[in-house]
Coordinates of C-alpha atoms and ligand atoms in Angstrom, one line a residue:
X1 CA -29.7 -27.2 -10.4
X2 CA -28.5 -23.5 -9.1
X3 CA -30.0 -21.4 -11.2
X4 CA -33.3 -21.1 -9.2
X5 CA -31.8 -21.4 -6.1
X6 CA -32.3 -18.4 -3.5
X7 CA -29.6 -16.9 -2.1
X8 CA -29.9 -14.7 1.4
X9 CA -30.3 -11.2 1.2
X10 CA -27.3 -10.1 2.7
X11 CA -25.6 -11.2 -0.4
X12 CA -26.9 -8.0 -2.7
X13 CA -24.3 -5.7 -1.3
X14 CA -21.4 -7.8 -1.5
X15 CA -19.0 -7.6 -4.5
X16 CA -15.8 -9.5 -4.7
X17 CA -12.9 -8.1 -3.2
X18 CA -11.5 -5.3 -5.6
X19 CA -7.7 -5.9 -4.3
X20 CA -8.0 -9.8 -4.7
X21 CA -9.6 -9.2 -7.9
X22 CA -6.4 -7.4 -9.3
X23 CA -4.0 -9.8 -7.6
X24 CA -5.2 -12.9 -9.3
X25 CA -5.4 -11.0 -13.1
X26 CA -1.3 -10.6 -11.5
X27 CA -1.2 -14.2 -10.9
X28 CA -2.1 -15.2 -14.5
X29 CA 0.6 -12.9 -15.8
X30 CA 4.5 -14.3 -16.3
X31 CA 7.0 -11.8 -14.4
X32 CA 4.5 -9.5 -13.1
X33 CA 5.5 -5.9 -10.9
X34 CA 3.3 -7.0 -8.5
X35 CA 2.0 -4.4 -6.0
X36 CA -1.4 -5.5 -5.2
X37 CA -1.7 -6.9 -2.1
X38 CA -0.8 -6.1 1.2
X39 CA 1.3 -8.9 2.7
X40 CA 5.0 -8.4 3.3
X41 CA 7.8 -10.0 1.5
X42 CA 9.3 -11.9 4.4
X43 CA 8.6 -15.0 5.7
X44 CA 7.8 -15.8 9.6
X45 CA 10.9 -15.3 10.8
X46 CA 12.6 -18.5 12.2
X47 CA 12.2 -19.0 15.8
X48 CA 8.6 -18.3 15.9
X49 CA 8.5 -21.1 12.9
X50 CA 9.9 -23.5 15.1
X51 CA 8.2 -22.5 17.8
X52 CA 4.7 -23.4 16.0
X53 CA 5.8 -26.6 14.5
X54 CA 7.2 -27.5 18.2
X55 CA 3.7 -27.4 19.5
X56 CA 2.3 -29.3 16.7
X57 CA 4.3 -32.1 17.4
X58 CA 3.9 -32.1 20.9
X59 CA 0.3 -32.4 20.1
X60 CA -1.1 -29.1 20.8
X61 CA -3.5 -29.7 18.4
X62 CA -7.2 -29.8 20.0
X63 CA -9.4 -26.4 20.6
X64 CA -7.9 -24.0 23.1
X65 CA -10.2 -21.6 24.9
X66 CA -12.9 -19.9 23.5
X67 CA -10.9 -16.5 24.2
X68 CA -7.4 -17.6 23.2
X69 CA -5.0 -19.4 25.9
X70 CA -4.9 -17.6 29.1
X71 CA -0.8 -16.9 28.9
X72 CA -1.5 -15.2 25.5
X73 CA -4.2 -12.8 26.3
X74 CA -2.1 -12.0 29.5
X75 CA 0.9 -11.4 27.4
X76 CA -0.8 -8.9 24.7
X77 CA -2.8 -7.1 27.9
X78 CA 1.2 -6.1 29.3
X79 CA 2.2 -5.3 25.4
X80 CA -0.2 -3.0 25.3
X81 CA -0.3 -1.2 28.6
X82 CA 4.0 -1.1 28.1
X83 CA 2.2 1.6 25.1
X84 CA 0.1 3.3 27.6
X85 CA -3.3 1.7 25.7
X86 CA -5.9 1.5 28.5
X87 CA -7.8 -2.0 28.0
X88 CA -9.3 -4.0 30.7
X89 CA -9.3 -7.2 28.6
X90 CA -8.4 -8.8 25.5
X91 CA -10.0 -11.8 23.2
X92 CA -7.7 -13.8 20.9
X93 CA -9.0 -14.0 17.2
X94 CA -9.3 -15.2 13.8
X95 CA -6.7 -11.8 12.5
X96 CA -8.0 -8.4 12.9
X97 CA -10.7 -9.6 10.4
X98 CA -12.5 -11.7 12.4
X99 CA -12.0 -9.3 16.1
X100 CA -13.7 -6.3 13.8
X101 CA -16.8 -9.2 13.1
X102 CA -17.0 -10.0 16.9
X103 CA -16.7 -6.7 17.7
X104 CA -19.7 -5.1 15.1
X105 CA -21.6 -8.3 16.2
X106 CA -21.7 -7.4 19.9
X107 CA -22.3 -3.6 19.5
X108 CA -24.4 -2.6 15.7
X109 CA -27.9 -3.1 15.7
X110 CA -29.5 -2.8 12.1
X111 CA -29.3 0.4 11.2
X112 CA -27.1 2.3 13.3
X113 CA -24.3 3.8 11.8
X114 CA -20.2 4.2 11.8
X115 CA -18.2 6.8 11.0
X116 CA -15.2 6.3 9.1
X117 CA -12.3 8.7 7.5
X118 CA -12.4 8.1 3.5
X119 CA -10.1 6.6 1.8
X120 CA -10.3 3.3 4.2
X121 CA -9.8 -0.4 4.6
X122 CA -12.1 -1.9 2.2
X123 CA -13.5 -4.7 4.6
X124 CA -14.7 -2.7 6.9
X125 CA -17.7 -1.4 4.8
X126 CA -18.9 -5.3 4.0
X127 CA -18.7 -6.2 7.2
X128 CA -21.1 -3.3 8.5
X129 CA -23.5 -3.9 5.6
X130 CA -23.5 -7.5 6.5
X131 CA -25.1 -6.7 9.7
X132 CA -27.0 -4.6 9.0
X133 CA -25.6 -1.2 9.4
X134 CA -24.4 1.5 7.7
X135 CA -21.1 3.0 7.3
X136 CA -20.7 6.5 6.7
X137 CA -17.8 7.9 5.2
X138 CA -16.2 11.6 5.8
X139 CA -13.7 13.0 3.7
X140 CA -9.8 13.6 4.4
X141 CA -8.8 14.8 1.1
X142 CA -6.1 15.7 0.2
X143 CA -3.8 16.0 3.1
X144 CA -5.4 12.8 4.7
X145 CA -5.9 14.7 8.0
X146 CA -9.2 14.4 10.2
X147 CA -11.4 17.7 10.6
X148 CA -13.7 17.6 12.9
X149 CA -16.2 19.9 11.3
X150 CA -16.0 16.6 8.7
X151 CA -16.9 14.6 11.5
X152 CA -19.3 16.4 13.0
X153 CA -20.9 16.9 9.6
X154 CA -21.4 13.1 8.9
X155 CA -22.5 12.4 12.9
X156 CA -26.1 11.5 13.5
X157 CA -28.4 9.8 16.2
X158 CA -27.4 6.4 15.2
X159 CA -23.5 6.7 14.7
X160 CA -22.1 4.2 17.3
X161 CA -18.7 4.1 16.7
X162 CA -15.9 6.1 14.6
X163 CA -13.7 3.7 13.2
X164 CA -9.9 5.1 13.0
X165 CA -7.1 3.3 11.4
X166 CA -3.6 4.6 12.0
X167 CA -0.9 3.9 10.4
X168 CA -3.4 3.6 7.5
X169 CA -4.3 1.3 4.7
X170 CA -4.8 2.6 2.2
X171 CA -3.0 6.0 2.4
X172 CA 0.0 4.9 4.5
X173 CA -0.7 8.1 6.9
X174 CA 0.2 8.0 10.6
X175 CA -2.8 10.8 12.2
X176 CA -1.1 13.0 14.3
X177 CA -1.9 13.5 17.8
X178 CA -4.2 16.1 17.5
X179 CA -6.6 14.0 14.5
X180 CA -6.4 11.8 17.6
X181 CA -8.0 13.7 20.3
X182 CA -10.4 15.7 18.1
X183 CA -12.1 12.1 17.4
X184 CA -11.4 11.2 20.9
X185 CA -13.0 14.7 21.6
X186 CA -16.0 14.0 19.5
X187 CA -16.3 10.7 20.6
X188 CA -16.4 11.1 24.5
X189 CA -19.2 14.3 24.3
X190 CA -21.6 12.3 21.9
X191 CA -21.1 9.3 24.0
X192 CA -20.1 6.4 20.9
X193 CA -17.0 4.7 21.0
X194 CA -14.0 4.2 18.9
X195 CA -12.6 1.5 17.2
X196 CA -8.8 1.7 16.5
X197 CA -7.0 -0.5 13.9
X198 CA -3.7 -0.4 14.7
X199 CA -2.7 -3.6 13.0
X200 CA 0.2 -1.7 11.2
X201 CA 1.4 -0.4 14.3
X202 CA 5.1 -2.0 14.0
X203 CA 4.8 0.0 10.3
X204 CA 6.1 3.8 11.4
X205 CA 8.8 5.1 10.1
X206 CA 9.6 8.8 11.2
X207 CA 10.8 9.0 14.8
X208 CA 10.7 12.4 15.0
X209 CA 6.8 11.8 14.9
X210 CA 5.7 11.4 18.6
X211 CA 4.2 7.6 19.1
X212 CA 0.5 7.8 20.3
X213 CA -2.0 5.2 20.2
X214 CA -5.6 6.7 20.4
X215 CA -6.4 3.9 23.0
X216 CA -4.2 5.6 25.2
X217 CA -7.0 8.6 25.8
X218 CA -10.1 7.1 25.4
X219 CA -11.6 4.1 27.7
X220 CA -14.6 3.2 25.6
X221 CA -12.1 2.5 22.7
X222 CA -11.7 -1.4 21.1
X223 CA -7.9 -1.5 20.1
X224 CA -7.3 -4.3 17.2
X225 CA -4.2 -5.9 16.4
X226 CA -2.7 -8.7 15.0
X227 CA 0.1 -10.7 14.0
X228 CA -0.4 -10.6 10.3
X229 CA 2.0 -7.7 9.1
X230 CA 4.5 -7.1 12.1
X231 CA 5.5 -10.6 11.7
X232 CA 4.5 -12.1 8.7
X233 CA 2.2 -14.6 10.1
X234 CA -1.5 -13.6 7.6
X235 CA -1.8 -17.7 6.9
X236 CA -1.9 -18.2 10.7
X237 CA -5.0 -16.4 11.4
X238 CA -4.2 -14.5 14.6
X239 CA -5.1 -11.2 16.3
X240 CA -6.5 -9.5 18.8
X241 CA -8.8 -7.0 20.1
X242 CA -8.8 -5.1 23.7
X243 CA -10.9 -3.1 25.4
X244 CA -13.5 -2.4 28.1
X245 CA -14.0 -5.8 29.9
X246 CA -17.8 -6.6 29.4
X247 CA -17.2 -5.9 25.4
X248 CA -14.6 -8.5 25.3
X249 CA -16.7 -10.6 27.3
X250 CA -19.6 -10.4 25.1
X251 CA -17.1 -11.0 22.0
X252 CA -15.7 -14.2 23.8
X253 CA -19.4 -15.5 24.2
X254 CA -20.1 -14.5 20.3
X255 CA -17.0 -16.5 19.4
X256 CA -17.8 -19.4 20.6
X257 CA -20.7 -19.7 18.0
X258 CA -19.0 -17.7 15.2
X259 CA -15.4 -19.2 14.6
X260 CA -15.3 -21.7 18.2
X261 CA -12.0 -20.1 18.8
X262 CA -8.5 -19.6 16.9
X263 CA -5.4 -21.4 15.9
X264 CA -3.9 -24.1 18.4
X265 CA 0.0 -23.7 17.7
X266 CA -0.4 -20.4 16.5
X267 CA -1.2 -18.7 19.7
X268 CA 2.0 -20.4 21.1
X269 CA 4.0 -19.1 18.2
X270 CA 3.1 -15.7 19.4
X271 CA 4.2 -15.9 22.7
X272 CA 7.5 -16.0 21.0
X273 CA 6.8 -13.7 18.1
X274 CA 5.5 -10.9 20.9
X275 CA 9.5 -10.8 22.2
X276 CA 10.6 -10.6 18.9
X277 CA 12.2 -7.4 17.7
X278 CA 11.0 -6.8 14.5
X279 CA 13.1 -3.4 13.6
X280 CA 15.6 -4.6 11.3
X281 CA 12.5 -5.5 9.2
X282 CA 10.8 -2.0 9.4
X283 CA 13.7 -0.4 8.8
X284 CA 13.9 -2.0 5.6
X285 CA 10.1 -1.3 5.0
X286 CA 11.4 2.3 5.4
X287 CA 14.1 1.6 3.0
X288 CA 11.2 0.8 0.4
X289 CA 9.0 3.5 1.3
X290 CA 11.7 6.3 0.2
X291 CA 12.8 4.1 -3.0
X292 CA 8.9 4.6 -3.8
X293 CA 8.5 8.2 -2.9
X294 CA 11.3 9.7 -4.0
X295 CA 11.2 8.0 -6.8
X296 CA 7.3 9.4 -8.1
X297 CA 7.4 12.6 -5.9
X298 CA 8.3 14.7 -9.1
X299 CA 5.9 13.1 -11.1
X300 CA 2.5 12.7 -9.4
X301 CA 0.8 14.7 -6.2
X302 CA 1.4 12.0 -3.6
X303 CA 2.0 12.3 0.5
X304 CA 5.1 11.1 1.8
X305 CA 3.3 8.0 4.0
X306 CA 4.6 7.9 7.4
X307 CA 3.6 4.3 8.4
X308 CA 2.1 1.0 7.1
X309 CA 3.3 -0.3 3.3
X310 CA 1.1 1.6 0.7
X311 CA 1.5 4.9 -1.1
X312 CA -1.7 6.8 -2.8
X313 CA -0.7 8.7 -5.3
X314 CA -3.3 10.7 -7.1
X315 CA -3.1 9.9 -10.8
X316 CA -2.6 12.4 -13.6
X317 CA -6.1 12.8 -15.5
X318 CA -7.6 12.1 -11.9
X319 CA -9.4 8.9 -13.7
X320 CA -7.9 5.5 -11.6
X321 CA -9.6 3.1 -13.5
X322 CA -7.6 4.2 -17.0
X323 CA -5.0 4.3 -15.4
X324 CA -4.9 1.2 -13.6
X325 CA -6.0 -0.6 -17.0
X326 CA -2.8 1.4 -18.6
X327 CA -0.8 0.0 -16.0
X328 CA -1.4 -3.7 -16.4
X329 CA -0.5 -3.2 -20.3
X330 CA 3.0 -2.7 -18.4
X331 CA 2.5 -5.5 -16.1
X332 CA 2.6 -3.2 -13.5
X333 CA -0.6 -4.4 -11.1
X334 CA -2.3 -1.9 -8.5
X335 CA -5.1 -1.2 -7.2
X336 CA -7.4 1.4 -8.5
X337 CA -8.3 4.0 -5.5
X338 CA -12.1 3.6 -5.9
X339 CA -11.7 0.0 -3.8
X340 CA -11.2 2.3 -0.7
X341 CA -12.6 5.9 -1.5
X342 CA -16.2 7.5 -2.7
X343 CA -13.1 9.1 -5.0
X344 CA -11.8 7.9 -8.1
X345 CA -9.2 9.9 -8.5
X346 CA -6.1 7.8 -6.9
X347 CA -4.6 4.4 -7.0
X348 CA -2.8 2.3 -3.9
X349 CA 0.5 1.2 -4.3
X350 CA 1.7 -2.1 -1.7
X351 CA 5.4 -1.4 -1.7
X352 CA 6.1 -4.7 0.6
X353 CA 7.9 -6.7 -2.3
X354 CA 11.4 -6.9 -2.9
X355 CA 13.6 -3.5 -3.8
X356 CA 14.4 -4.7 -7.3
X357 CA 10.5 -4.8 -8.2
X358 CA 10.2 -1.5 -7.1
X359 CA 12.8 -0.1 -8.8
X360 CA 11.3 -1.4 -12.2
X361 CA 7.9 -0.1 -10.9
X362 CA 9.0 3.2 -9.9
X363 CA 10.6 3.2 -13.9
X364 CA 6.9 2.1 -15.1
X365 CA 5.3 5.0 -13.0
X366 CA 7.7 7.4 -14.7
X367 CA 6.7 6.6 -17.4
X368 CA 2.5 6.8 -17.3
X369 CA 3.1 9.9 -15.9
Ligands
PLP1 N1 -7.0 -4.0 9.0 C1 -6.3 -3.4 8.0 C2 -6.2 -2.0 8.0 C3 -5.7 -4.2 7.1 O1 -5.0 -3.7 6.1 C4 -5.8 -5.7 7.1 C5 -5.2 -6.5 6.1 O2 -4.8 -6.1 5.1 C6 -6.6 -6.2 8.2 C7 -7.2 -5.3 9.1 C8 -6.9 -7.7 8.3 O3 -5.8 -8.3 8.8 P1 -5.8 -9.8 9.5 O4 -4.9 -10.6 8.6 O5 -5.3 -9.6 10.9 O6 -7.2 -10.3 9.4

């Protein structure tokens, strides 16, 4: 049995996930410096806890609607136009993960193409390829800023969407305004639309830096979010995506034969979670963010990131994979910058793990240098 047995097509593309790959060589090692992943080091903070196990034992336990409960989706809708983000409609989700699936499902046909700024989120390439698409990467090296001669060089007649993710994983940069409206620019004349993954949107930590979302300019944008990283809640499963209203529409209808809907108690946790301030938290994310920076900024060409929890330092030699290998002889786990860039000339640091970890991993970094 198994060895004969034919497996689908869609399967030659698919490699497993180079971050999850490095996090469980971490998880066989005793007293690892741990800076793989991306999931912060606090747990769901108590209310909204309570608040799910409430509505478990109430018995709140049976499929909701295929579209999330009705007082959810009409509680994210007012979150987001309190940030200005024009959206006619929302659709609750399995994470950001499973909204970006819905959402390539209702608008790719094979073939057609999407634009996205490299370095990028790693899932976001499978999940094109899956259907049949084809994602095309322009470069932002080595200031991380869009050009729009770089987007307008990697545009064709089948790009359908330019996929932006600000504050960014895997980079940590927050795109200025004007990155902003040159894709919103771009966008609106060649008549595709824009997919924003804001899901590190709680994540920003210079206020001098003027708050825009690119939703706010652009109708034909889908704006993603989720509950995964503002407040802790990744093994819950929940997020969302807004947007024009026939989209979300379509998305709802695609739901109910891809995941039948999300996460009973879950969706009532996040009532609560939405009316939960989370800056004590982010400022100590910010707290982490400077131990990290200022402690490698002598010793590697790095950008000071201005939102989400990663740093991407470029690594003397300019070869991640040696480096990443020298690394783990030190216990020190990253991930090696070829996971998210046609470049292999940088590595991704998580810093959301306690300070004391990343004071022994800045001394580690010192070092290698
Ligand atoms: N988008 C980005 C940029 C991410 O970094 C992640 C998770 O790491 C996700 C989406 C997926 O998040 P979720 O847990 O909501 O599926």
């Amino acid at each position: 049995m198994g060895t004969d047995i034919q497996l689908s097509e869609r399967l030659k593309n698919l490699r497993p996930s180079g971050v999850r790959k490095i996090f469980d060589l971490a998880a066989k090692i005793e007293d690892p410096i741990n800076l793989s992943i991306g999931d912060v080091d606090f747990d769901i903070p108590e209310p909204i806890k309570k608040e799910g196990i409430k509505w478990i034992e109430k018995g709140f336990n049976k499929y909701t609607p295929s579209g999330g409960i009705p007082e959810l989706r009409e509680k994210i809708l007012t979150y987001l136009r309190k940030k200005g983000i024009l959206c006619e409609d929302v659709i609750v989700t399995p994470g950001v993960t499973g909204g970006l699936l819905l959402a390539f499902m209702v608008l790719l046909n094979p073939g057609d193409e999407v634009l996205i700024p490299d370095p990028y989120f790693v899932l976001y390439e499978y999940q094109i390829q899956l259907l049949g698409g084809r994602p095309v990467f322009f470069d932002t090296y080595p200031d991380f800023r869009i050009r729009e001669e770089k987007i307008r060089s990697a545009l064709s007649e089948k790009t359908r969407v330019i996929l932006i993710n600000s504050p960014n994983n895997p980079t940590g940069t927050v795109y200025p305004k004007e990155d902003l409206l040159t894709v919103v620019k771009v966008a609106k004349e060649k008549g595709i639309f824009i997919f924003s993954d804001d899901i590190y949107d709680a994540y920003v930590y210079d206020d001098e830096m003027e708050r825009v979302y690119i939703g706010q300019f652009y109708e034909n944008t889908l704006t993603f979010g989720g509950f995964s990283k503002t407040w802790g809640m990744s093994g819950w499963r929940l997020g969302y995506v807004a947007g024009p209203k026939d989209i979300i529409n379509s998305m709802v209808t695609m739901q109910q034969y891809v995941f039948s809907g999300v996460s009973s108690f879950a969706q009532k946790a996040a009532l609560v979670a939405l009316d939960y301030d989370m800056s004590s938290f982010v400022d100590s994310y910010r707290r982490k963010r400077d131990i990290i920076y200022e402690g490698i900024k002598d010793k590697y060409k790095v950008v000071k990131p201005k939102g989400a929890f990663y740093i991407f330092p470029e690594v003397p030699g300019g070869d991640c994979d040696s480096f990443v290998e020298r690394a783990m002889k030190e216990k020190l786990f990253v991930i090696p910058g070829s996971v998210f860039s046609r470049r292999r000339t940088h590595i991704r640091i998580s810093f959301a793990q306690r300070d004391e970890i990343l004071l022994r991993a800045v001394e580690i970094l010192r070092k290698l240098a």
